[in-house]
Each structure stands twice: as structure tokens, then as C-alpha cells.
mmCIF file of C-alpha atoms in Angstrom:
data_model
loop_
_atom_site.group_PDB
_atom_site.id
_atom_site.type_symbol
_atom_site.label_atom_id
_atom_site.label_comp_id
_atom_site.label_asym_id
_atom_site.label_seq_id
_atom_site.Cartn_x
_atom_site.Cartn_y
_atom_site.Cartn_z
ATOM 1 C CA LEU A 9 87.707 121.896 124.532
ATOM 2 C CA TRP A 10 86.494 123.057 128.083
ATOM 3 C CA GLN A 11 88.004 125.194 130.474
ATOM 4 C CA VAL A 12 86.582 124.357 133.910
ATOM 5 C CA THR A 13 87.440 125.676 137.151
ATOM 6 C CA PRO A 14 88.833 123.263 139.910
ATOM 7 C CA ASP A 15 85.797 123.388 141.864
ATOM 8 C CA GLY A 16 83.558 122.784 138.715
ATOM 9 C CA SER A 17 81.882 125.404 139.563
ATOM 10 C CA LYS A 18 82.169 127.062 135.836
ATOM 11 C CA ALA A 19 82.713 125.177 132.313
ATOM 12 C CA VAL A 20 83.259 127.301 129.434
ATOM 13 C CA ARG A 21 83.663 126.146 125.572
ATOM 14 C CA LEU A 22 87.031 126.747 124.327
ATOM 15 C CA THR A 23 86.303 125.562 120.366
ATOM 16 C CA ASP A 24 83.472 124.548 118.607
ATOM 17 C CA GLY A 25 84.524 121.365 117.499
ATOM 18 C CA ALA A 26 80.888 119.265 117.418
ATOM 19 C CA ALA A 27 79.704 122.172 115.287
ATOM 20 C CA ASN A 28 82.131 121.822 112.731
ATOM 21 C CA GLN A 29 82.986 118.630 112.969
ATOM 22 C CA VAL A 30 86.935 118.831 113.791
ATOM 23 C CA ARG A 31 89.177 117.012 116.133
ATOM 24 C CA HIS A 32 91.000 119.442 118.772
ATOM 25 C CA ARG A 33 93.454 118.325 120.498
ATOM 26 C CA TYR A 34 96.308 120.074 122.734
ATOM 27 C CA GLU A 35 99.977 120.575 121.520
ATOM 28 C CA LYS A 36 102.351 120.036 125.100
ATOM 29 C CA LEU A 37 105.014 122.077 123.228
ATOM 30 C CA ASP A 38 107.317 122.758 126.772
ATOM 31 C CA PRO A 39 108.439 119.005 127.698
ATOM 32 C CA ASP A 40 108.640 120.518 131.630
ATOM 33 C CA GLU A 41 105.430 121.676 131.695
ATOM 34 C CA GLU A 42 103.220 120.942 134.933
ATOM 35 C CA TRP A 43 99.867 122.581 134.141
ATOM 36 C CA ILE A 44 98.345 124.603 131.271
ATOM 37 C CA ASP A 45 98.814 128.260 131.459
ATOM 38 C CA THR A 46 96.220 130.192 129.693
ATOM 39 C CA SER A 47 97.994 133.604 130.112
ATOM 40 C CA LYS A 48 99.687 132.597 127.651
ATOM 41 C CA ALA A 49 98.436 131.535 123.938
ATOM 42 C CA ILE A 50 97.601 127.628 123.806
ATOM 43 C CA TYR A 51 98.034 125.323 120.409
ATOM 44 C CA LEU A 52 95.988 122.913 118.729
ATOM 45 C CA SER A 53 95.831 120.055 116.026
ATOM 46 C CA LEU A 54 93.037 119.561 114.338
ATOM 47 C CA PHE A 55 91.880 117.127 112.241
ATOM 48 C CA GLY A 56 88.489 116.801 110.405
ATOM 49 C CA ILE A 57 86.505 114.582 110.957
ATOM 50 C CA TRP A 58 84.900 114.114 107.532
ATOM 51 C CA ASN A 59 87.252 115.943 104.773
ATOM 52 C CA LYS A 60 90.049 114.459 106.689
ATOM 53 C CA LYS A 61 92.110 117.581 106.295
ATOM 54 C CA SER A 62 94.511 118.899 109.454
ATOM 55 C CA GLY A 63 96.300 121.751 110.881
ATOM 56 C CA PHE A 64 96.926 123.803 114.322
ATOM 57 C CA ALA A 65 95.236 126.188 115.771
ATOM 58 C CA ARG A 66 95.896 128.944 118.346
ATOM 59 C CA LEU A 67 94.277 130.061 121.539
ATOM 60 C CA GLU A 68 94.995 133.386 122.731
ATOM 61 C CA PRO A 69 94.161 135.050 126.230
ATOM 62 C CA GLY A 70 92.123 138.266 125.720
ATOM 63 C CA PRO A 71 92.411 141.847 127.984
ATOM 64 C CA SER A 72 89.990 140.276 130.259
ATOM 65 C CA GLY A 73 91.517 136.976 129.921
ATOM 66 C CA ALA A 74 88.848 134.839 127.747
ATOM 67 C CA LEU A 75 90.554 132.410 125.426
ATOM 68 C CA THR A 76 90.103 133.121 121.156
ATOM 69 C CA GLU A 77 90.726 130.238 119.147
ATOM 70 C CA GLU A 78 92.597 131.650 115.700
ATOM 71 C CA HIS A 79 93.219 128.765 113.109
ATOM 72 C CA LEU A 80 96.779 129.381 111.756
ATOM 73 C CA VAL A 81 97.678 126.104 109.292
ATOM 74 C CA TRP A 82 94.587 124.111 107.736
ATOM 75 C CA LEU A 83 95.400 121.168 104.690
ATOM 76 C CA ASP A 84 94.638 119.205 102.843
ATOM 77 C CA LYS A 85 97.496 117.020 104.262
ATOM 78 C CA SER A 86 98.153 115.140 107.536
ATOM 79 C CA LEU A 87 99.994 117.683 109.979
ATOM 80 C CA ASP A 88 101.230 116.990 112.604
ATOM 81 C CA ARG A 89 104.242 117.013 115.622
ATOM 82 C CA LEU A 90 104.492 119.762 116.128
ATOM 83 C CA ALA A 91 107.674 121.918 118.017
ATOM 84 C CA LYS A 92 108.725 124.687 119.391
ATOM 85 C CA ALA A 93 112.353 125.989 120.013
ATOM 86 C CA LYS A 94 113.230 126.171 123.552
ATOM 87 C CA ASP A 95 115.144 130.341 123.889
ATOM 88 C CA ALA A 96 113.603 131.275 120.098
ATOM 89 C CA ASP A 97 109.742 131.584 119.171
ATOM 90 C CA VAL A 98 110.708 128.585 116.317
ATOM 91 C CA PHE A 99 108.040 126.690 115.699
ATOM 92 C CA GLU A 100 108.638 123.050 113.476
ATOM 93 C CA TYR A 101 106.202 120.654 111.952
ATOM 94 C CA VAL A 102 105.900 117.504 109.611
ATOM 95 C CA SER A 103 103.639 117.131 106.489
ATOM 96 C CA GLN A 104 103.186 114.483 104.391
ATOM 97 C CA THR A 105 100.202 113.327 101.900
ATOM 98 C CA PHE A 106 100.104 109.594 100.264
ATOM 99 C CA VAL A 107 101.914 110.816 97.007
ATOM 100 C CA GLU A 108 104.532 113.309 99.228
ATOM 101 C CA SER A 109 107.069 111.836 101.584
ATOM 102 C CA PRO A 110 106.353 113.347 104.747
ATOM 103 C CA ASN A 111 109.332 115.995 105.890
ATOM 104 C CA ALA A 112 110.225 118.990 108.370
ATOM 105 C CA LEU A 113 108.696 122.634 108.180
ATOM 106 C CA ILE A 114 109.922 125.451 110.006
ATOM 107 C CA ALA A 115 107.703 128.835 111.093
ATOM 108 C CA GLY A 116 107.078 131.404 112.930
ATOM 109 C CA PRO A 117 104.625 131.738 115.927
ATOM 110 C CA ASP A 118 101.714 131.979 112.698
ATOM 111 C CA LEU A 119 102.633 129.336 111.631
ATOM 112 C CA LYS A 120 102.734 131.221 108.581
ATOM 113 C CA ASP A 121 104.722 130.816 105.638
ATOM 114 C CA ALA A 122 106.342 127.635 106.640
ATOM 115 C CA LYS A 123 110.192 126.424 104.759
ATOM 116 C CA ALA A 124 110.408 123.226 104.465
ATOM 117 C CA VAL A 125 113.917 122.420 105.824
ATOM 118 C CA THR A 126 113.321 118.308 104.592
ATOM 119 C CA LYS A 127 113.669 116.616 101.457
ATOM 120 C CA THR A 128 112.921 112.931 101.810
ATOM 121 C CA ASN A 129 112.894 110.099 99.968
ATOM 122 C CA PRO A 130 114.268 111.607 96.666
ATOM 123 C CA PHE A 131 113.839 108.462 94.748
ATOM 124 C CA GLN A 132 110.338 108.727 94.461
ATOM 125 C CA ASN A 133 110.483 110.563 90.945
ATOM 126 C CA ASN A 134 111.697 107.732 89.370
ATOM 127 C CA TYR A 135 109.133 105.356 89.927
ATOM 128 C CA ALA A 136 105.443 105.146 88.902
ATOM 129 C CA TRP A 137 103.665 106.030 91.957
ATOM 130 C CA GLY A 138 99.849 105.777 92.849
ATOM 131 C CA ARG A 139 96.932 108.466 94.971
ATOM 132 C CA GLU A 140 94.394 108.929 96.994
ATOM 133 C CA GLU A 141 90.478 109.256 97.285
ATOM 134 C CA LEU A 142 87.955 109.235 99.478
ATOM 135 C CA ILE A 143 85.550 107.862 99.016
ATOM 136 C CA GLU A 144 81.577 107.435 100.588
ATOM 137 C CA TYR A 145 79.428 104.950 101.264
ATOM 138 C CA LYS A 146 76.184 103.877 103.531
ATOM 139 C CA ASN A 147 75.837 100.547 105.378
ATOM 140 C CA SER A 148 72.247 98.463 105.296
ATOM 141 C CA HIS A 149 71.144 101.109 108.231
ATOM 142 C CA ASN A 150 72.062 104.116 106.245
ATOM 143 C CA GLU A 151 74.833 104.956 108.443
ATOM 144 C CA ARG A 152 77.646 107.557 107.055
ATOM 145 C CA LEU A 153 81.093 105.444 106.264
ATOM 146 C CA GLN A 154 84.021 106.086 104.487
ATOM 147 C CA GLY A 155 87.191 105.178 102.854
ATOM 148 C CA ALA A 156 90.679 105.484 101.676
ATOM 149 C CA LEU A 157 91.108 104.436 98.362
ATOM 150 C CA PHE A 158 94.799 104.204 97.257
ATOM 151 C CA TYR A 159 94.942 104.185 92.623
ATOM 152 C CA PRO A 160 97.605 101.784 90.885
ATOM 153 C CA ALA A 161 100.574 103.082 90.027
ATOM 154 C CA GLY A 162 100.736 104.062 86.126
ATOM 155 C CA TYR A 163 96.709 104.301 86.386
ATOM 156 C CA ASP A 164 94.852 103.799 82.993
ATOM 157 C CA THR A 165 91.611 105.442 83.001
ATOM 158 C CA ALA A 166 90.525 102.731 80.385
ATOM 159 C CA LYS A 167 92.062 99.477 82.565
ATOM 160 C CA LYS A 168 89.170 97.776 85.597
ATOM 161 C CA TYR A 169 92.223 96.159 87.885
ATOM 162 C CA PRO A 170 91.982 94.101 90.305
ATOM 163 C CA MET A 171 91.501 95.731 94.323
ATOM 164 C CA ILE A 172 92.801 94.338 97.607
ATOM 165 C CA VAL A 173 90.650 95.660 100.328
ATOM 166 C CA TYR A 174 92.559 95.841 103.691
ATOM 167 C CA MET A 175 90.802 95.876 106.537
ATOM 168 C CA TYR A 176 90.536 96.214 110.500
ATOM 169 C CA GLU A 177 87.798 99.320 111.642
ATOM 170 C CA LYS A 178 88.041 103.016 111.244
ATOM 171 C CA LEU A 179 90.619 103.195 108.180
ATOM 172 C CA SER A 180 89.710 106.137 106.162
ATOM 173 C CA ASP A 181 92.142 108.462 108.264
ATOM 174 C CA ASN A 182 94.741 106.875 106.579
ATOM 175 C CA LEU A 183 94.215 108.614 103.369
ATOM 176 C CA HIS A 184 97.514 110.829 104.015
ATOM 177 C CA ARG A 185 99.611 108.157 105.354
ATOM 178 C CA TYR A 186 102.616 108.315 103.508
ATOM 179 C CA SER A 187 103.821 104.451 102.836
ATOM 180 C CA PRO A 188 106.967 103.468 100.591
ATOM 181 C CA PRO A 189 107.169 100.279 99.434
ATOM 182 C CA SER A 190 109.072 97.777 101.436
ATOM 183 C CA GLU A 191 109.840 94.426 101.054
ATOM 184 C CA ARG A 192 109.706 93.997 105.203
ATOM 185 C CA ASN A 193 106.254 95.787 105.623
ATOM 186 C CA TYR A 194 103.697 92.859 104.298
ATOM 187 C CA TYR A 195 100.321 94.779 104.100
ATOM 188 C CA ASN A 196 101.882 97.726 102.312
ATOM 189 C CA VAL A 197 100.225 99.787 100.560
ATOM 190 C CA SER A 198 102.131 101.509 97.775
ATOM 191 C CA ALA A 199 103.968 98.027 97.058
ATOM 192 C CA MET A 200 100.091 96.707 96.389
ATOM 193 C CA ASN A 201 99.734 99.721 94.072
ATOM 194 C CA ALA A 202 103.020 99.291 92.275
ATOM 195 C CA HIS A 203 102.195 95.739 91.661
ATOM 196 C CA GLY A 204 98.820 96.624 89.732
ATOM 197 C CA TYR A 205 96.325 96.304 93.031
ATOM 198 C CA PHE A 206 93.785 99.014 93.751
ATOM 199 C CA VAL A 207 93.637 99.260 97.096
ATOM 200 C CA LEU A 208 90.826 99.690 99.516
ATOM 201 C CA GLU A 209 90.855 100.909 103.419
ATOM 202 C CA PRO A 210 87.296 101.104 104.757
ATOM 203 C CA ASP A 211 85.298 102.115 107.873
ATOM 204 C CA ILE A 212 83.382 99.699 109.900
ATOM 205 C CA LEU A 213 80.872 100.131 112.230
ATOM 206 C CA PHE A 214 80.072 97.391 114.753
ATOM 207 C CA LYS A 215 76.696 96.756 116.110
ATOM 208 C CA PRO A 216 77.032 95.534 119.202
ATOM 209 C CA ARG A 217 76.476 90.958 119.703
ATOM 210 C CA ASP A 218 76.784 91.360 115.368
ATOM 211 C CA PRO A 219 80.581 91.690 114.854
ATOM 212 C CA GLY A 220 81.271 89.506 111.923
ATOM 213 C CA VAL A 221 77.361 90.644 110.740
ATOM 214 C CA SER A 222 78.206 94.305 110.688
ATOM 215 C CA VAL A 223 81.941 93.233 108.601
ATOM 216 C CA ALA A 224 80.279 91.885 106.008
ATOM 217 C CA ASP A 225 77.716 94.544 105.689
ATOM 218 C CA CYS A 226 80.067 97.787 105.603
ATOM 219 C CA VAL A 227 82.356 96.078 103.714
ATOM 220 C CA THR A 228 80.490 95.250 100.582
ATOM 221 C CA ALA A 229 79.424 98.102 100.802
ATOM 222 C CA ALA A 230 82.035 99.537 100.246
ATOM 223 C CA ALA A 231 83.184 97.255 97.834
ATOM 224 C CA LYS A 232 80.331 97.613 95.843
ATOM 225 C CA ARG A 233 80.636 101.697 95.778
ATOM 226 C CA VAL A 234 84.282 101.619 94.046
ATOM 227 C CA ILE A 235 82.532 98.468 91.548
ATOM 228 C CA GLN A 236 79.675 101.548 91.242
ATOM 229 C CA MET A 237 82.782 103.584 89.976
ATOM 230 C CA GLY A 238 83.323 101.412 86.902
ATOM 231 C CA VAL A 239 87.561 101.376 88.048
ATOM 232 C CA VAL A 240 87.924 97.226 88.950
ATOM 233 C CA ASP A 241 86.899 94.433 87.390
ATOM 234 C CA PRO A 242 84.027 93.643 90.469
ATOM 235 C CA LYS A 243 85.250 89.248 89.704
ATOM 236 C CA LYS A 244 89.071 90.351 90.972
ATOM 237 C CA ILE A 245 88.469 91.898 94.377
ATOM 238 C CA GLY A 246 90.659 90.283 97.051
ATOM 239 C CA ILE A 247 90.185 90.704 101.177
ATOM 240 C CA MET A 248 93.312 90.916 103.646
ATOM 241 C CA GLY A 249 93.422 91.530 107.575
ATOM 242 C CA HIS A 250 95.853 91.197 110.797
ATOM 243 C CA SER A 251 94.503 90.386 114.158
ATOM 244 C CA TRP A 252 91.241 91.757 114.826
ATOM 245 C CA GLY A 253 91.377 92.477 110.865
ATOM 246 C CA GLY A 254 92.316 88.590 109.988
ATOM 247 C CA PHE A 255 88.748 88.170 111.971
ATOM 248 C CA ASP A 256 87.144 90.809 109.872
ATOM 249 C CA THR A 257 88.809 88.548 106.548
ATOM 250 C CA THR A 258 88.128 85.014 107.933
ATOM 251 C CA TYR A 259 84.495 85.996 108.603
ATOM 252 C CA LEU A 260 84.471 87.332 105.006
ATOM 253 C CA ALA A 261 85.834 84.939 103.612
ATOM 254 C CA THR A 262 82.946 82.129 105.234
ATOM 255 C CA HIS A 263 79.983 84.526 104.685
ATOM 256 C CA THR A 264 80.324 86.616 101.498
ATOM 257 C CA SER A 265 79.497 83.285 99.255
ATOM 258 C CA ASP A 266 81.241 84.954 95.818
ATOM 259 C CA PHE A 267 81.536 87.858 96.809
ATOM 260 C CA PHE A 268 85.476 88.169 97.035
ATOM 261 C CA ALA A 269 88.121 85.752 94.756
ATOM 262 C CA ALA A 270 90.509 86.014 97.679
ATOM 263 C CA ALA A 271 91.169 86.433 100.779
ATOM 264 C CA VAL A 272 94.784 86.589 103.039
ATOM 265 C CA ALA A 273 94.358 86.750 106.936
ATOM 266 C CA GLY A 274 96.742 86.835 109.726
ATOM 267 C CA ALA A 275 97.146 86.047 113.155
ATOM 268 C CA PRO A 276 93.065 85.716 112.668
ATOM 269 C CA ILE A 277 90.329 85.086 115.535
ATOM 270 C CA THR A 278 88.137 82.331 113.891
ATOM 271 C CA ASP A 279 85.732 80.936 116.470
ATOM 272 C CA LEU A 280 84.310 83.141 119.359
ATOM 273 C CA VAL A 281 83.188 79.856 121.140
ATOM 274 C CA SER A 282 86.317 77.698 121.398
ATOM 275 C CA ASN A 283 88.239 81.651 121.729
ATOM 276 C CA TYR A 284 85.982 82.048 124.891
ATOM 277 C CA GLY A 285 88.085 80.252 126.945
ATOM 278 C CA ASN A 286 91.377 81.022 125.824
ATOM 279 C CA HIS A 287 93.606 83.681 127.733
ATOM 280 C CA HIS A 288 95.784 86.324 126.251
ATOM 281 C CA TRP A 289 98.752 84.713 127.019
ATOM 282 C CA SER A 290 101.183 87.991 127.199
ATOM 283 C CA SER A 291 99.272 89.805 129.409
ATOM 284 C CA GLY A 292 97.258 86.560 131.381
ATOM 285 C CA ILE A 293 94.206 88.363 130.812
ATOM 286 C CA ALA A 294 91.522 85.690 130.254
ATOM 287 C CA GLU A 295 89.698 86.118 126.500
ATOM 288 C CA THR A 296 86.207 87.014 128.312
ATOM 289 C CA ASP A 297 86.581 90.073 129.044
ATOM 290 C CA HIS A 298 87.841 90.837 126.004
ATOM 291 C CA ILE A 299 85.945 89.581 123.767
ATOM 292 C CA GLU A 300 82.635 91.258 125.643
ATOM 293 C CA THR A 301 83.454 94.262 126.503
ATOM 294 C CA GLY A 302 86.173 94.544 123.740
ATOM 295 C CA GLN A 303 86.822 94.757 119.851
ATOM 296 C CA GLN A 304 84.110 91.947 119.990
ATOM 297 C CA ARG A 305 81.852 93.653 121.320
ATOM 298 C CA MET A 306 79.623 90.493 122.335
ATOM 299 C CA GLU A 307 78.491 92.608 126.110
ATOM 300 C CA VAL A 308 77.522 89.119 127.485
ATOM 301 C CA PRO A 309 79.310 85.680 128.324
ATOM 302 C CA LEU A 310 79.235 82.881 126.091
ATOM 303 C CA TYR A 311 76.027 80.996 127.841
ATOM 304 C CA GLU A 312 73.808 84.237 127.551
ATOM 305 C CA ASP A 313 74.138 84.151 123.791
ATOM 306 C CA LEU A 314 75.058 81.303 122.466
ATOM 307 C CA GLN A 315 73.345 82.069 119.058
ATOM 308 C CA ALA A 316 75.463 85.187 118.276
ATOM 309 C CA TYR A 317 78.781 82.946 119.272
ATOM 310 C CA ILE A 318 78.144 81.429 116.371
ATOM 311 C CA ARG A 319 76.163 83.268 114.127
ATOM 312 C CA ASN A 320 79.537 86.244 114.445
ATOM 313 C CA SER A 321 82.402 83.068 113.970
ATOM 314 C CA ALA A 322 83.924 82.247 110.460
ATOM 315 C CA VAL A 323 84.010 78.803 112.069
ATOM 316 C CA PHE A 324 80.704 78.410 111.436
ATOM 317 C CA GLY A 325 80.250 79.700 108.123
ATOM 318 C CA VAL A 326 82.820 76.858 106.142
ATOM 319 C CA SER A 327 80.216 74.933 104.466
ATOM 320 C CA SER A 328 79.189 78.331 102.481
ATOM 321 C CA MET A 329 82.912 79.462 102.571
ATOM 322 C CA THR A 330 83.812 79.966 98.827
ATOM 323 C CA THR A 331 86.824 82.323 99.200
ATOM 324 C CA PRO A 332 90.211 81.199 98.315
ATOM 325 C CA LEU A 333 92.194 81.370 102.337
ATOM 326 C CA LEU A 334 94.940 81.584 103.092
ATOM 327 C CA ILE A 335 96.126 81.928 106.705
ATOM 328 C CA GLU A 336 99.168 82.996 108.644
ATOM 329 C CA VAL A 337 99.965 82.562 112.501
ATOM 330 C CA GLY A 338 103.148 82.426 114.402
ATOM 331 C CA ASP A 339 102.982 79.740 117.158
ATOM 332 C CA SER A 340 103.978 81.787 119.718
ATOM 333 C CA ASP A 341 101.458 84.251 119.178
ATOM 334 C CA GLY A 342 100.597 85.837 122.669
ATOM 335 C CA THR A 343 97.879 88.229 121.615
ATOM 336 C CA VAL A 344 95.330 85.878 119.643
ATOM 337 C CA PHE A 345 96.272 81.849 120.495
ATOM 338 C CA PHE A 346 97.017 80.932 117.288
ATOM 339 C CA HIS A 347 95.437 77.594 117.354
ATOM 340 C CA GLN A 348 92.363 80.531 116.200
ATOM 341 C CA GLY A 349 94.659 79.812 112.594
ATOM 342 C CA VAL A 350 94.944 76.147 112.865
ATOM 343 C CA GLU A 351 91.210 75.321 113.520
ATOM 344 C CA LEU A 352 89.526 76.743 110.549
ATOM 345 C CA TYR A 353 92.184 75.536 107.952
ATOM 346 C CA ASN A 354 91.629 72.007 109.855
ATOM 347 C CA ILE A 355 87.893 72.401 109.162
ATOM 348 C CA ALA A 356 88.203 74.194 106.073
ATOM 349 C CA ARG A 357 90.432 71.576 104.279
ATOM 350 C CA ARG A 358 88.149 69.132 106.168
ATOM 351 C CA ALA A 359 85.275 69.696 104.158
ATOM 352 C CA GLN A 360 87.690 70.555 100.745
ATOM 353 C CA LYS A 361 88.055 74.347 100.884
ATOM 354 C CA ASP A 362 91.121 76.307 99.040
ATOM 355 C CA VAL A 363 93.084 77.296 102.367
ATOM 356 C CA VAL A 364 96.370 76.939 102.754
ATOM 357 C CA LEU A 365 98.162 78.030 106.264
ATOM 358 C CA ILE A 366 101.787 79.276 107.043
ATOM 359 C CA GLU A 367 102.735 78.710 110.189
ATOM 360 C CA TYR A 368 106.352 80.599 111.055
ATOM 361 C CA ALA A 369 107.934 79.047 114.175
ATOM 362 C CA GLY A 370 109.024 81.517 116.869
ATOM 363 C CA GLU A 371 107.422 84.144 115.562
ATOM 364 C CA ASP A 372 104.821 86.064 117.541
ATOM 365 C CA HIS A 373 101.532 88.142 116.637
ATOM 366 C CA GLY A 374 102.982 90.073 114.404
ATOM 367 C CA LEU A 375 106.387 88.966 112.430
ATOM 368 C CA ARG A 376 110.208 90.256 113.281
ATOM 369 C CA LYS A 377 112.373 87.931 111.290
ATOM 370 C CA LYS A 378 113.628 89.812 108.203
ATOM 371 C CA ALA A 379 113.366 86.733 105.997
ATOM 372 C CA ASN A 380 109.702 85.832 107.474
ATOM 373 C CA GLN A 381 108.542 89.208 106.565
ATOM 374 C CA ILE A 382 110.216 89.021 103.126
ATOM 375 C CA ASP A 383 108.562 85.678 103.061
ATOM 376 C CA TYR A 384 105.150 86.299 103.793
ATOM 377 C CA GLN A 385 104.866 88.991 101.334
ATOM 378 C CA ARG A 386 106.731 86.874 98.402
ATOM 379 C CA ARG A 387 103.535 84.414 99.259
ATOM 380 C CA ILE A 388 100.692 87.170 99.531
ATOM 381 C CA PHE A 389 101.677 88.689 96.074
ATOM 382 C CA GLN A 390 102.039 85.360 94.843
ATOM 383 C CA TRP A 391 98.374 84.460 96.359
ATOM 384 C CA PHE A 392 96.682 87.159 95.120
ATOM 385 C CA GLY A 393 98.504 86.789 91.808
ATOM 386 C CA HIS A 394 96.860 83.767 91.112
ATOM 387 C CA TYR A 395 93.536 84.906 92.139
ATOM 388 C CA LEU A 396 92.799 88.265 90.591
ATOM 389 C CA LYS A 397 95.390 88.226 87.645
ATOM 390 C CA ASP A 398 95.284 84.950 86.692
ATOM 391 C CA GLU A 399 98.972 84.013 87.257
ATOM 392 C CA PRO A 400 100.088 80.253 86.948
ATOM 393 C CA PRO A 401 100.074 79.420 90.851
ATOM 394 C CA ALA A 402 102.973 79.043 92.709
ATOM 395 C CA SER A 403 103.811 75.201 93.629
ATOM 396 C CA TRP A 404 102.967 75.676 97.635
ATOM 397 C CA ILE A 405 99.506 76.997 96.464
ATOM 398 C CA THR A 406 98.798 73.999 94.520
ATOM 399 C CA ARG A 407 100.921 70.911 96.222
ATOM 400 C CA GLY A 408 101.930 72.347 99.649
ATOM 401 C CA GLU A 409 105.300 72.361 101.133
ATOM 402 C CA PRO A 410 107.057 69.661 103.769
ATOM 403 C CA TYR A 411 107.948 71.986 106.534
ATOM 404 C CA LEU A 412 111.418 71.003 106.373
ATOM 405 C CA ASP A 413 111.667 72.706 102.421
ATOM 406 C CA ARG A 414 110.354 75.848 104.182
ATOM 407 C CA GLU A 415 112.856 76.284 106.701
ATOM 408 C CA ARG A 416 115.850 75.769 104.187
ATOM 409 C CA GLU A 417 114.092 78.166 102.280
ATOM 410 C CA LEU A 418 113.652 80.969 105.242
ATOM 411 C CA ARG A 419 118.002 79.867 105.985
ATOM 412 C CA LYS A 420 118.528 81.298 102.630
ATOM 413 C CA LEU A 421 116.257 84.187 102.589
ATOM 414 C CA LYS A 422 118.217 85.529 106.268
ATOM 415 C CA ALA A 423 121.501 84.821 104.253
ATOM 416 C CA ALA A 424 120.508 86.143 101.713
ATOM 417 C CA SER A 425 118.813 89.265 103.613
ATOM 418 C CA ALA A 426 122.233 89.267 106.090
ATOM 419 C CA LYS A 427 124.359 90.335 102.366
ATOM 420 C CA ASP A 428 122.391 93.311 101.289
#
């Protein structure tokens, strides 16, 4: 953080985050504040870029008016939501880890000797729970990367477990995020741990004009690092993601022959060529800008580097696809045109690949209806249960399911959930 005069004539560095790899953020404690008063103590949140610790610091004005940083609390947990009482020197913040439910703590101005004033989710003591670990690995460019690894509930060191890799972009910062099991959160880490899976959330560094190639490079490196630890079965690794994570998943499913045993992709982007001419339907903005300067990072128009667009699209790798793939779409998706998922499904099916499409009527980019959320999570576990645990396949995996039959089942789920 820097203190700069309005005319730009003087700049003073207040923190040294770059040297210590700590991210500082200003904490606005007075909702009515219109500017930062440097004659008073200024509170900052802290986050360790590489160790994932977090805490709070304070900038104190000295006799000369210069601000000096003082670290107040720094823990191997997630600490956030700092607040102050309006008319008293009483502060509150929230603390959590993957195994500790979020709780509110109160303390004085120094934030020392904080006391918990809540005890959320006491039910957790009645259940087996996983644990978290931060791993490190490198991609083919020798760049340092990290991943959050979550162990199965009741982990047994004598066993090797199946693993699900959930991906998007940079997910290692989720290391200390508490995730209570939920049948409505269909990508729930604790639910996957409870079903006996390791879960890996890796970081991905995307190279310009090569988003798909970057995914294959970074995610396979992360998975190999866990394999080296000797805790997972290398033949039973699944992949999963939604939206941009769906792009990651479908690309891996079609471009990493025999490495991954099963895949689940929700609302995926599968073809940069055909999607280039689409609209982002919820905003009315053409996809051209998003693809060139957004997450896809293609930099140039389709017609200036067609081969890069082809090289990084899942549909063009279908011929070598060996990973069984489950695709989920909502036919009212305003963010990713649902035909992207349908396109890959039809091409893969024509190529006689193991692929199943679930299409939820009236659903947007994420499922909102409780019955659909429960249904999708159940199918995810049936899919991975078959391919990663050798469980007998559900009938919808081997025989498909007529649309009307699925609608009847969803109505039953909706009626049952309404009673709960």
C-alpha cells in the first residue's frame, strides 16, 4: 500500500507486501467514511500468497504523522469480515478452516485474546471429517504452482483412494474454506470426502492463445504430484468443473488420453471456433471480446490465428478421447450458450465415445431448483462411483433416459424436498 499526495508529487510506501509475499487490503470499519483519515489507526487484512495464512495489521500514525505497520494477528486459518462497534473499541472478525466451522470472535483494538461468541455446526463432531493439505508442483515451464488437497473422511494410510480434481483457475486459496456437506451444492468438497474421495483443487497458469494446452500442462502436473505422494490410485482419477472449469474439464477429457478415468463438465465451453460468433445472452455482449481479452486469452480474432482456436477446443480432440464424460447444461443458460455442451455431446456420440448429456429445462448457468440440484449431485456420485469405484452403473448411464421419464423423477424429487 502507498500513500500518495493528490498532485502525485510525493509517494510513501506503507507496507512491504511484495517482499514478504503478503497481500494487504484496506478494511473499511466505518460505513459512513468518505475518505481515509491518516491521523487515526488504519486496519488492514493480510493474506499469505504462498502459505495461505491470514490475519490483520494496523497502520499507526507516529509523532511526525508517518504511518507504521504493526501485525496484530497472523494465523494458519482464514480470518476475514473485520468489523468495529460504532461507539466502543470492540472488534469482531470471523475465523474458519476446512475442519473448523466459521465462528465470530470479539476482541479489543489490538485484536489479541479474541474470544469466540458463536459455536456453529456442533453436529460436525458426530461425523468423520477430512483434512486439508497444501501441495506444490511445477508446470513444464518450471513455474511454481500450488493446490489444495482434501483428504477423505476417515482416511486410512494403508489404502489408496480415488481422487476427483475440481478445477477453474486459481483454487489453492480455498485451502481454509469450510465446506459443510450439502445435497444442493453439487460440487461439494466435504460431500466428496464423505464418499471416500480425495479432492484436489489445483492452480492453473494460462498462457496467451493456449488456454486448453495450459490446463493440460498444469492439471496433469498437479495430479502427478499427488500420485507421487502414494495416497491415490493413479488409475482412478476423475476431473470436474463448471463454466470455465467445464472448459478445462472437456479439454482434458479430449486431449489427455488414458490419464483421467472419468469427467463431469457443467455448462462447458467446448468449441472456441463456434462460440466466437455467439452472444453472452445475459448481457447482450458478443463473445468476441470475452474470448480475445477475457478468460480464454486468445488475444487475436479467430481469423488471425485459426489454428490456435482449433488447438484449444475440446471438440477437435474427440477422435482421441478415452475419458468417459458426463455433460450438464441448462437450456436457459444466459452465460454459456448451452449448445456448446450439446455440440460436444453430439460429436462425441457420433464418434461412439462414452458420453452422457443431462439437460435441465428452464435452468440457467447454475441450477436453481432444489430438485435439479439434488438430482445432479446424485448423478455425479453415480457417475464417479461407477468409473472410479467400480460400482455397478445406474441405468441412465448405460441405457440413457427418456426425457419424460426424467421429468417424472424430478417431480417426485420436488415433492419429496417440499416435505423436508
